[in-house]
């Protein structure tokens, strides 16, 4: 898990610190990088938690439909 992870316990921290949300499927390791601001809006509209730990359990992979992922920070410069 990334070093910065301890501070990034909520999606709005990713947005505040300018990181992308990297979601890695726990099953097939498919990686998706999400804009935290858009993700926050989606979560807000769905009245869902922005807590990273909870999201890791709720995220569903687009490829294999597996529920469960790893969330880490990605620099938008890559
Ligand atoms: Zn997957």
Short mmCIF file of C-alpha atoms and ligand atoms in Angstrom, two decimals:
data_model
loop_
_atom_site.label_atom_id
_atom_site.label_comp_id
_atom_site.label_asym_id
_atom_site.label_seq_id
_atom_site.Cartn_x
_atom_site.Cartn_y
_atom_site.Cartn_z
CA UNK A 1 0.00 0.00 0.00
CA UNK A 2 1.21 3.47 -0.80
CA UNK A 3 3.03 5.56 1.80
CA UNK A 4 0.58 8.43 1.56
CA UNK A 5 -2.32 6.10 2.19
CA UNK A 6 -2.61 6.89 5.91
CA UNK A 7 -3.59 10.47 5.09
CA UNK A 8 -5.77 9.56 2.15
CA UNK A 9 -8.63 7.92 3.98
CA UNK A 10 -11.35 9.81 2.18
CA UNK A 11 -11.92 10.61 -1.50
CA UNK A 12 -12.05 14.32 -0.80
CA UNK A 13 -8.45 14.08 0.44
CA UNK A 14 -7.43 12.82 -3.01
CA UNK A 15 -9.17 15.80 -4.57
CA UNK A 16 -7.63 18.23 -2.10
CA UNK A 17 -4.11 16.92 -2.64
CA UNK A 18 -4.48 16.64 -6.41
CA UNK A 19 -4.20 12.87 -6.77
CA UNK A 20 -6.09 10.59 -9.05
CA UNK A 21 -7.85 7.63 -7.47
CA UNK A 22 -6.23 4.45 -8.75
CA UNK A 23 -8.53 1.49 -8.37
CA UNK A 24 -6.99 -1.93 -8.84
CA UNK A 25 -9.26 -4.94 -9.07
CA UNK A 26 -8.47 -7.52 -6.38
CA UNK A 27 -9.33 -10.31 -8.81
CA UNK A 28 -8.00 -9.50 -12.31
CA UNK A 29 -5.80 -6.51 -11.40
CA UNK A 30 -7.48 -4.29 -13.93
CA UNK A 31 -6.51 -0.70 -13.13
CA UNK A 32 -8.79 2.30 -13.45
CA UNK A 33 -7.76 5.85 -12.66
CA UNK A 34 -10.63 8.03 -11.59
CA UNK A 35 -10.96 11.76 -11.18
CA UNK A 36 -11.66 12.22 -7.45
CA UNK A 37 -13.87 15.26 -8.02
CA UNK A 38 -16.15 13.33 -10.39
CA UNK A 39 -16.10 10.35 -8.07
CA UNK A 40 -17.10 12.55 -5.14
CA UNK A 41 -20.04 13.87 -7.14
CA UNK A 42 -21.16 10.35 -8.00
CA UNK A 43 -20.84 9.20 -4.40
CA UNK A 44 -22.64 12.25 -3.16
CA UNK A 45 -25.53 11.73 -5.57
CA UNK A 46 -25.78 8.08 -4.59
CA UNK A 47 -25.53 9.06 -0.91
CA UNK A 48 -22.54 6.78 -0.55
CA UNK A 49 -19.59 7.01 1.78
CA UNK A 50 -16.38 8.68 0.60
CA UNK A 51 -14.40 6.53 2.98
CA UNK A 52 -11.66 4.76 1.05
CA UNK A 53 -11.83 1.58 3.14
CA UNK A 54 -15.54 1.23 2.47
CA UNK A 55 -15.13 1.99 -1.23
CA UNK A 56 -12.51 -0.73 -1.57
CA UNK A 57 -15.17 -3.22 -0.58
CA UNK A 58 -17.89 -1.68 -2.79
CA UNK A 59 -16.05 -0.99 -6.04
CA UNK A 60 -17.02 -3.33 -8.83
CA UNK A 61 -14.60 -4.15 -11.64
CA UNK A 62 -15.75 -3.22 -15.13
CA UNK A 63 -13.97 -6.17 -16.66
CA UNK A 64 -14.66 -9.14 -14.43
CA UNK A 65 -17.51 -7.75 -12.27
CA UNK A 66 -15.61 -8.73 -9.13
CA UNK A 67 -16.54 -6.67 -6.10
CA UNK A 68 -13.50 -5.56 -4.13
CA UNK A 69 -10.52 -3.45 -5.08
CA UNK A 70 -7.41 -1.73 -3.85
CA UNK A 71 -7.39 2.03 -3.86
CA UNK A 72 -4.19 4.02 -4.03
CA UNK A 73 -3.07 7.46 -5.14
CA UNK A 74 -1.78 8.19 -8.62
CA UNK A 75 -0.08 11.33 -9.80
CA UNK A 76 -2.00 12.99 -12.64
CA UNK A 77 1.32 13.78 -14.34
CA UNK A 78 1.85 10.21 -15.55
ZN1 LIG B 1 -11.49 -7.40 -12.33
#
